Amino acid sequence: MSPEQTACEGTQDLKAFERRLTEVIQCLQPATYRWRIVLLVVSVCVAAGAGQWLMDPTTRVVPLTQSLSNHPFFLIATILLVFIFLMGVHKRVIAASIITSRTRDVLCDFNMSCDDTGKLILKPRPMSIT
């Protein structure tokens, strides 16, 4: 095998890796966007419910369970927020950045990196001191 063939295969491998990485990141973007919207909506519902709950004058005089049963919107929104966090929404919201971060860690050993879209960045070879 000649050095030209080896270099050509290496570039083809890098291009294939880059295409696959960008494809994976692009496929994650719509799901990430949807999970961000879900998290935002549920957080706003909890904040609005908490505002109503705290502004209610009867909250101070009735027991906690009675106060929460008087405000089912806040109770349901809070339970939903806890549930989606237990299901891992915080990881789904940043899934693409988790993948790019881990890929950067691996590519660092090969004097490469990648941007947030998955495009490879070739770094110059380190100069050897002799």
GROMACS .gro file of N, CA and C in nm:
model
  390
    1MET      N    1   0.084  -0.118   0.000
    1MET     CA    2   0.000   0.000   0.000
    1MET      C    3   0.088   0.124   0.000
    2SER      N    4   0.058   0.215  -0.087
    2SER     CA    5   0.140   0.336  -0.097
    2SER      C    6   0.096   0.438   0.008
    3PRO      N    7   0.183   0.533   0.040
    3PRO     CA    8   0.146   0.636   0.138
    3PRO      C    9   0.028   0.721   0.092
    4GLU      N   10   0.014   0.738  -0.041
    4GLU     CA   11  -0.099   0.817  -0.092
    4GLU      C   12  -0.232   0.746  -0.064
    5GLN      N   13  -0.234   0.613  -0.081
    5GLN     CA   14  -0.356   0.537  -0.056
    5GLN      C   15  -0.390   0.541   0.093
    6THR      N   16  -0.291   0.531   0.179
    6THR     CA   17  -0.313   0.535   0.323
    6THR      C   18  -0.368   0.671   0.365
    7ALA      N   19  -0.311   0.777   0.310
    7ALA     CA   20  -0.359   0.912   0.342
    7ALA      C   21  -0.500   0.934   0.291
    8CYS      N   22  -0.529   0.880   0.173
    8CYS     CA   23  -0.664   0.896   0.115
    8CYS      C   24  -0.768   0.822   0.199
    9GLU      N   25  -0.732   0.701   0.245
    9GLU     CA   26  -0.825   0.626   0.330
    9GLU      C   27  -0.846   0.697   0.463
   10GLY      N   28  -0.740   0.759   0.516
   10GLY     CA   29  -0.751   0.834   0.642
   10GLY      C   30  -0.845   0.951   0.628
   11THR      N   31  -0.835   1.023   0.516
   11THR     CA   32  -0.926   1.137   0.496
   11THR      C   33  -1.068   1.090   0.475
   12GLN      N   34  -1.084   0.978   0.405
   12GLN     CA   35  -1.220   0.926   0.386
   12GLN      C   36  -1.280   0.885   0.520
   13ASP      N   37  -1.199   0.826   0.606
   13ASP     CA   38  -1.248   0.789   0.738
   13ASP      C   39  -1.288   0.911   0.819
   14LEU      N   40  -1.205   1.016   0.815
   14LEU     CA   41  -1.237   1.139   0.887
   14LEU      C   42  -1.365   1.203   0.834
   15LYS      N   43  -1.380   1.204   0.702
   15LYS     CA   44  -1.501   1.263   0.643
   15LYS      C   45  -1.625   1.182   0.680
   16ALA      N   46  -1.611   1.050   0.681
   16ALA     CA   47  -1.725   0.965   0.719
   16ALA      C   48  -1.760   0.986   0.867
   17PHE      N   49  -1.657   0.996   0.951
   17PHE     CA   50  -1.681   1.022   1.094
   17PHE      C   51  -1.749   1.157   1.113
   18GLU      N   52  -1.702   1.259   1.042
   18GLU     CA   53  -1.761   1.392   1.053
   18GLU      C   54  -1.906   1.392   1.006
   19ARG      N   55  -1.934   1.325   0.894
   19ARG     CA   56  -2.073   1.316   0.846
   19ARG      C   57  -2.163   1.249   0.948
   20ARG      N   58  -2.117   1.141   1.005
   20ARG     CA   59  -2.197   1.069   1.104
   20ARG      C   60  -2.218   1.151   1.230
   21LEU      N   61  -2.114   1.220   1.274
   21LEU     CA   62  -2.126   1.303   1.394
   21LEU      C   63  -2.225   1.417   1.372
   22THR      N   64  -2.216   1.484   1.258
   22THR     CA   65  -2.311   1.593   1.230
   22THR      C   66  -2.452   1.538   1.215
   23GLU      N   67  -2.465   1.419   1.160
   23GLU     CA   68  -2.597   1.358   1.146
   23GLU      C   69  -2.659   1.328   1.283
   24VAL      N   70  -2.579   1.274   1.374
   24VAL     CA   71  -2.628   1.243   1.508
   24VAL      C   72  -2.670   1.369   1.581
   25ILE      N   73  -2.588   1.473   1.573
   25ILE     CA   74  -2.620   1.598   1.642
   25ILE      C   75  -2.744   1.664   1.581
   26GLN      N   76  -2.755   1.660   1.448
   26GLN     CA   77  -2.873   1.720   1.385
   26GLN      C   78  -3.000   1.643   1.419
   27CYS      N   79  -2.989   1.512   1.435
   27CYS     CA   80  -3.107   1.432   1.472
   27CYS      C   81  -3.151   1.462   1.615
   28LEU      N   82  -3.058   1.500   1.700
   28LEU     CA   83  -3.092   1.529   1.839
   28LEU      C   84  -3.154   1.668   1.856
   29GLN      N   85  -3.128   1.759   1.765
   29GLN     CA   86  -3.174   1.897   1.781
   29GLN      C   87  -3.326   1.910   1.794
   30PRO      N   88  -3.408   1.847   1.709
   30PRO     CA   89  -3.554   1.863   1.726
   30PRO      C   90  -3.605   1.811   1.860
   31ALA      N   91  -3.553   1.697   1.904
   31ALA     CA   92  -3.596   1.642   2.033
   31ALA      C   93  -3.551   1.732   2.147
   32THR      N   94  -3.431   1.784   2.137
   32THR     CA   95  -3.380   1.875   2.239
   32THR      C   96  -3.467   2.000   2.248
   33TYR      N   97  -3.504   2.052   2.132
   33TYR     CA   98  -3.589   2.171   2.127
   33TYR      C   99  -3.725   2.143   2.191
   34ARG      N  100  -3.784   2.029   2.161
   34ARG     CA  101  -3.915   1.993   2.221
   34ARG      C  102  -3.905   1.978   2.372
   35TRP      N  103  -3.798   1.914   2.421
   35TRP     CA  104  -3.783   1.897   2.565
   35TRP      C  105  -3.761   2.030   2.635
   36ARG      N  106  -3.693   2.122   2.568
   36ARG     CA  107  -3.676   2.256   2.626
   36ARG      C  108  -3.809   2.327   2.638
   37ILE      N  109  -3.895   2.311   2.539
   37ILE     CA  110  -4.028   2.373   2.544
   37ILE      C  111  -4.110   2.311   2.656
   38VAL      N  112  -4.105   2.178   2.668
   38VAL     CA  113  -4.179   2.110   2.775
   38VAL      C  114  -4.131   2.159   2.912
   39LEU      N  115  -4.000   2.166   2.930
   39LEU     CA  116  -3.945   2.211   3.058
   39LEU      C  117  -3.984   2.356   3.086
   40LEU      N  118  -3.981   2.440   2.985
   40LEU     CA  119  -4.019   2.581   3.002
   40LEU      C  120  -4.166   2.594   3.040
   41VAL      N  121  -4.253   2.522   2.970
   41VAL     CA  122  -4.397   2.530   2.999
   41VAL      C  123  -4.427   2.482   3.141
   42VAL      N  124  -4.370   2.370   3.179
   42VAL     CA  125  -4.396   2.315   3.313
   42VAL      C  126  -4.338   2.409   3.420
   43SER      N  127  -4.223   2.467   3.395
   43SER     CA  128  -4.164   2.560   3.492
   43SER      C  129  -4.249   2.686   3.507
   44VAL      N  130  -4.301   2.737   3.397
   44VAL     CA  131  -4.389   2.855   3.404
   44VAL      C  132  -4.518   2.820   3.479
   45CYS      N  133  -4.571   2.701   3.456
   45CYS     CA  134  -4.692   2.658   3.528
   45CYS      C  135  -4.665   2.649   3.678
   46VAL      N  136  -4.551   2.594   3.716
   46VAL     CA  137  -4.517   2.585   3.858
   46VAL      C  138  -4.502   2.724   3.917
   47ALA      N  139  -4.436   2.814   3.845
   47ALA     CA  140  -4.416   2.951   3.895
   47ALA      C  141  -4.550   3.023   3.910
   48ALA      N  142  -4.638   3.009   3.811
   48ALA     CA  143  -4.769   3.074   3.819
   48ALA      C  144  -4.852   3.015   3.933
   49GLY      N  145  -4.850   2.884   3.945
   49GLY     CA  146  -4.923   2.819   4.054
   49GLY      C  147  -4.868   2.856   4.190
   50ALA      N  148  -4.735   2.868   4.200
   50ALA     CA  149  -4.674   2.907   4.327
   50ALA      C  150  -4.712   3.050   4.363
   51GLY      N  151  -4.718   3.135   4.262
   51GLY     CA  152  -4.759   3.273   4.288
   51GLY      C  153  -4.901   3.280   4.341
   52GLN      N  154  -4.991   3.205   4.279
   52GLN     CA  155  -5.131   3.202   4.326
   52GLN      C  156  -5.138   3.142   4.466
   53TRP      N  157  -5.064   3.037   4.487
   53TRP     CA  158  -5.067   2.969   4.616
   53TRP      C  159  -5.015   3.060   4.727
   54LEU      N  160  -4.905   3.130   4.701
   54LEU     CA  161  -4.847   3.216   4.804
   54LEU      C  162  -4.929   3.343   4.828
   55MET      N  163  -5.000   3.390   4.728
   55MET     CA  164  -5.080   3.512   4.742
   55MET      C  165  -5.217   3.486   4.805
   56ASP      N  166  -5.253   3.360   4.818
   56ASP     CA  167  -5.381   3.325   4.878
   56ASP      C  168  -5.375   3.352   5.028
   57PRO      N  169  -5.466   3.435   5.081
   57PRO     CA  170  -5.462   3.466   5.224
   57PRO      C  171  -5.494   3.346   5.314
   58THR      N  172  -5.562   3.247   5.262
   58THR     CA  173  -5.595   3.131   5.346
   58THR      C  174  -5.477   3.036   5.362
   59THR      N  175  -5.372   3.054   5.283
   59THR     CA  176  -5.256   2.965   5.290
   59THR      C  177  -5.192   2.970   5.428
   60ARG      N  178  -5.194   3.086   5.491
   60ARG     CA  179  -5.127   3.102   5.621
   60ARG      C  180  -5.204   3.037   5.737
   61VAL      N  181  -5.334   3.022   5.720
   61VAL     CA  182  -5.415   2.976   5.833
   61VAL      C  183  -5.457   2.830   5.825
   62VAL      N  184  -5.453   2.770   5.707
   62VAL     CA  185  -5.496   2.630   5.694
   62VAL      C  186  -5.373   2.540   5.690
   63PRO      N  187  -5.392   2.413   5.723
   63PRO     CA  188  -5.279   2.318   5.716
   63PRO      C  189  -5.227   2.305   5.571
   64LEU      N  190  -5.104   2.258   5.560
   64LEU     CA  191  -5.040   2.246   5.429
   64LEU      C  192  -5.119   2.158   5.333
   65THR      N  193  -5.167   2.044   5.380
   65THR     CA  194  -5.241   1.955   5.292
   65THR      C  195  -5.369   2.021   5.241
   66GLN      N  196  -5.438   2.094   5.327
   66GLN     CA  197  -5.559   2.165   5.286
   66GLN      C  198  -5.524   2.277   5.188
   67SER      N  199  -5.416   2.346   5.215
   67SER     CA  200  -5.374   2.454   5.126
   67SER      C  201  -5.338   2.401   4.987
   68LEU      N  202  -5.269   2.287   4.983
   68LEU     CA  203  -5.235   2.229   4.854
   68LEU      C  204  -5.357   2.175   4.781
   69SER      N  205  -5.452   2.122   4.855
   69SER     CA  206  -5.574   2.074   4.789
   69SER      C  207  -5.659   2.190   4.739
   70ASN      N  208  -5.642   2.309   4.797
   70ASN     CA  209  -5.712   2.428   4.746
   70ASN      C  210  -5.650   2.481   4.617
   71HIS      N  211  -5.527   2.437   4.586
   71HIS     CA  212  -5.455   2.484   4.467
   71HIS      C  213  -5.406   2.363   4.385
   72PRO      N  214  -5.498   2.294   4.318
   72PRO     CA  215  -5.459   2.173   4.244
   72PRO      C  216  -5.368   2.203   4.124
   73PHE      N  217  -5.380   2.322   4.064
   73PHE     CA  218  -5.293   2.357   3.952
   73PHE      C  219  -5.146   2.355   3.993
   74PHE      N  220  -5.117   2.417   4.106
   74PHE     CA  221  -4.980   2.419   4.157
   74PHE      C  222  -4.934   2.278   4.193
   75LEU      N  223  -5.019   2.202   4.258
   75LEU     CA  224  -4.984   2.067   4.301
   75LEU      C  225  -4.954   1.977   4.181
   76ILE      N  226  -5.039   1.981   4.080
   76ILE     CA  227  -5.019   1.896   3.962
   76ILE      C  228  -4.895   1.940   3.885
   77ALA      N  229  -4.876   2.071   3.870
   77ALA     CA  230  -4.759   2.121   3.797
   77ALA      C  231  -4.630   2.083   3.869
   78THR      N  232  -4.630   2.090   4.001
   78THR     CA  233  -4.511   2.054   4.078
   78THR      C  234  -4.481   1.905   4.067
   79ILE      N  235  -4.584   1.824   4.077
   79ILE     CA  236  -4.565   1.679   4.063
   79ILE      C  237  -4.514   1.646   3.923
   80LEU      N  238  -4.568   1.713   3.822
   80LEU     CA  239  -4.522   1.692   3.685
   80LEU      C  240  -4.377   1.734   3.667
   81LEU      N  241  -4.338   1.845   3.727
   81LEU     CA  242  -4.200   1.891   3.719
   81LEU      C  243  -4.104   1.791   3.785
   82VAL      N  244  -4.140   1.742   3.901
   82VAL     CA  245  -4.057   1.642   3.969
   82VAL      C  246  -4.049   1.515   3.885
   83PHE      N  247  -4.161   1.475   3.827
   83PHE     CA  248  -4.165   1.353   3.744
   83PHE      C  249  -4.074   1.366   3.622
   84ILE      N  250  -4.083   1.479   3.551
   84ILE     CA  251  -4.000   1.490   3.430
   84ILE      C  252  -3.851   1.502   3.465
   85PHE      N  253  -3.819   1.558   3.581
   85PHE     CA  254  -3.679   1.559   3.622
   85PHE      C  255  -3.633   1.418   3.659
   86LEU      N  256  -3.719   1.340   3.724
   86LEU     CA  257  -3.683   1.202   3.756
   86LEU      C  258  -3.667   1.118   3.630
   87MET      N  259  -3.740   1.153   3.524
   87MET     CA  260  -3.729   1.082   3.397
   87MET      C  261  -3.607   1.127   3.316
   88GLY      N  262  -3.536   1.230   3.361
   88GLY     CA  263  -3.412   1.270   3.296
   88GLY      C  264  -3.424   1.381   3.194
   89VAL      N  265  -3.523   1.468   3.211
   89VAL     CA  266  -3.539   1.577   3.113
   89VAL      C  267  -3.418   1.668   3.113
   90HIS      N  268  -3.352   1.682   3.227
   90HIS     CA  269  -3.235   1.770   3.234
   90HIS      C  270  -3.121   1.718   3.146
   91LYS      N  271  -3.115   1.587   3.122
   91LYS     CA  272  -3.015   1.531   3.032
   91LYS      C  273  -3.059   1.542   2.886
   92ARG      N  274  -3.188   1.528   2.864
   92ARG     CA  275  -3.239   1.538   2.727
   92ARG      C  276  -3.230   1.679   2.672
   93VAL      N  277  -3.239   1.777   2.759
   93VAL     CA  278  -3.233   1.917   2.716
   93VAL      C  279  -3.094   1.951   2.662
   94ILE      N  280  -2.991   1.887   2.716
   94ILE     CA  281  -2.855   1.919   2.673
   94ILE      C  282  -2.786   1.799   2.610
   95ALA      N  283  -2.862   1.708   2.550
   95ALA     CA  284  -2.806   1.585   2.493
   95ALA      C  285  -2.701   1.613   2.387
   96ALA      N  286  -2.726   1.708   2.297
   96ALA     CA  287  -2.630   1.736   2.191
   96ALA      C  288  -2.499   1.790   2.248
   97SER      N  289  -2.507   1.875   2.348
   97SER     CA  290  -2.383   1.929   2.405
   97SER      C  291  -2.307   1.823   2.485
   98ILE      N  292  -2.378   1.726   2.541
   98ILE     CA  293  -2.310   1.615   2.610
   98ILE      C  294  -2.228   1.535   2.509
   99ILE      N  295  -2.289   1.507   2.394
   99ILE     CA  296  -2.220   1.429   2.291
   99ILE      C  297  -2.100   1.505   2.237
  100THR      N  298  -2.117   1.634   2.207
  100THR     CA  299  -2.004   1.710   2.153
  100THR      C  300  -1.893   1.724   2.256
  101SER      N  301  -1.928   1.741   2.382
  101SER     CA  302  -1.826   1.752   2.486
  101SER      C  303  -1.745   1.623   2.499
  102ARG      N  304  -1.813   1.510   2.499
  102ARG     CA  305  -1.742   1.383   2.510
  102ARG      C  306  -1.659   1.354   2.385
  103THR      N  307  -1.711   1.394   2.270
  103THR     CA  308  -1.636   1.376   2.146
  103THR      C  309  -1.511   1.462   2.146
  104ARG      N  310  -1.521   1.585   2.195
  104ARG     CA  311  -1.404   1.672   2.205
  104ARG      C  312  -1.296   1.610   2.295
  105ASP      N  313  -1.340   1.549   2.405
  105ASP     CA  314  -1.245   1.485   2.497
  105ASP      C  315  -1.168   1.373   2.426
  106VAL      N  316  -1.239   1.294   2.345
  106VAL     CA  317  -1.173   1.184   2.275
  106VAL      C  318  -1.084   1.237   2.162
  107LEU      N  319  -1.134   1.335   2.087
  107LEU     CA  320  -1.059   1.389   1.974
  107LEU      C  321  -0.934   1.464   2.017
  108CYS      N  322  -0.930   1.510   2.139
  108CYS     CA  323  -0.814   1.584   2.191
  108CYS      C  324  -0.687   1.499   2.182
  109ASP      N  325  -0.701   1.368   2.201
  109ASP     CA  326  -0.585   1.279   2.193
  109ASP      C  327  -0.529   1.270   2.051
  110PHE      N  328  -0.609   1.307   1.951
  110PHE     CA  329  -0.568   1.300   1.811
  110PHE      C  330  -0.543   1.438   1.751
  111ASN      N  331  -0.522   1.539   1.836
  111ASN     CA  332  -0.500   1.678   1.793
  111ASN      C  333  -0.614   1.728   1.706
  112MET      N  334  -0.735   1.694   1.746
  112MET     CA  335  -0.854   1.740   1.675
  112MET      C  336  -0.956   1.786   1.777
  113SER      N  337  -1.056   1.854   1.728
  113SER     CA  338  -1.170   1.895   1.809
  113SER      C  339  -1.291   1.900   1.716
  114CYS      N  340  -1.403   1.945   1.767
  114CYS     CA  341  -1.521   1.962   1.683
  114CYS      C  342  -1.601   2.081   1.737
  115ASP      N  343  -1.679   2.142   1.647
  115ASP     CA  344  -1.763   2.253   1.690
  115ASP      C  345  -1.898   2.198   1.736
  116ASP      N  346  -1.990   2.287   1.769
  116ASP     CA  347  -2.120   2.245   1.823
  116ASP      C  348  -2.208   2.174   1.721
  117THR      N  349  -2.175   2.187   1.592
  117THR     CA  350  -2.254   2.119   1.489
  117THR      C  351  -2.196   1.984   1.450
  118GLY      N  352  -2.075   1.954   1.499
  118GLY     CA  353  -2.012   1.825   1.470
  118GLY      C  354  -1.905   1.832   1.364
  119LYS      N  355  -1.874   1.950   1.314
  119LYS     CA  356  -1.767   1.964   1.214
  119LYS      C  357  -1.632   1.948   1.282
  120LEU      N  358  -1.546   1.869   1.221
  120LEU     CA  359  -1.414   1.845   1.279
  120LEU      C  360  -1.323   1.965   1.262
  121ILE      N  361  -1.240   1.989   1.361
  121ILE     CA  362  -1.140   2.095   1.358
  121ILE      C  363  -1.005   2.027   1.378
  122LEU      N  364  -0.920   2.037   1.275
  122LEU     CA  365  -0.787   1.978   1.284
  122LEU      C  366  -0.692   2.079   1.346
  123LYS      N  367  -0.623   2.038   1.448
  123LYS     CA  368  -0.527   2.126   1.515
  123LYS      C  369  -0.388   2.098   1.457
  124PRO      N  370  -0.300   2.197   1.459
  124PRO     CA  371  -0.166   2.172   1.408
  124PRO      C  372  -0.091   2.071   1.496
  125ARG      N  373  -0.003   2.001   1.432
  125ARG     CA  374   0.076   1.901   1.506
  125ARG      C  375   0.167   1.973   1.603
  126PRO      N  376   0.185   1.915   1.721
  126PRO     CA  377   0.277   1.979   1.816
  126PRO      C  378   0.421   1.969   1.765
  127MET      N  379   0.495   2.074   1.787
  127MET     CA  380   0.634   2.077   1.744
  127MET      C  381   0.716   1.993   1.842
  128SER      N  382   0.799   1.908   1.788
  128SER     CA  383   0.885   1.829   1.876
  128SER      C  384   1.013   1.905   1.903
  129ILE      N  385   1.049   1.907   2.027
  129ILE     CA  386   1.170   1.978   2.069
  129ILE      C  387   1.284   1.877   2.073
  130THR      N  388   1.387   1.905   1.995
  130THR     CA  389   1.499   1.812   1.992
  130THR      C  390   1.625   1.876   2.041
   0.00000   0.00000   0.00000
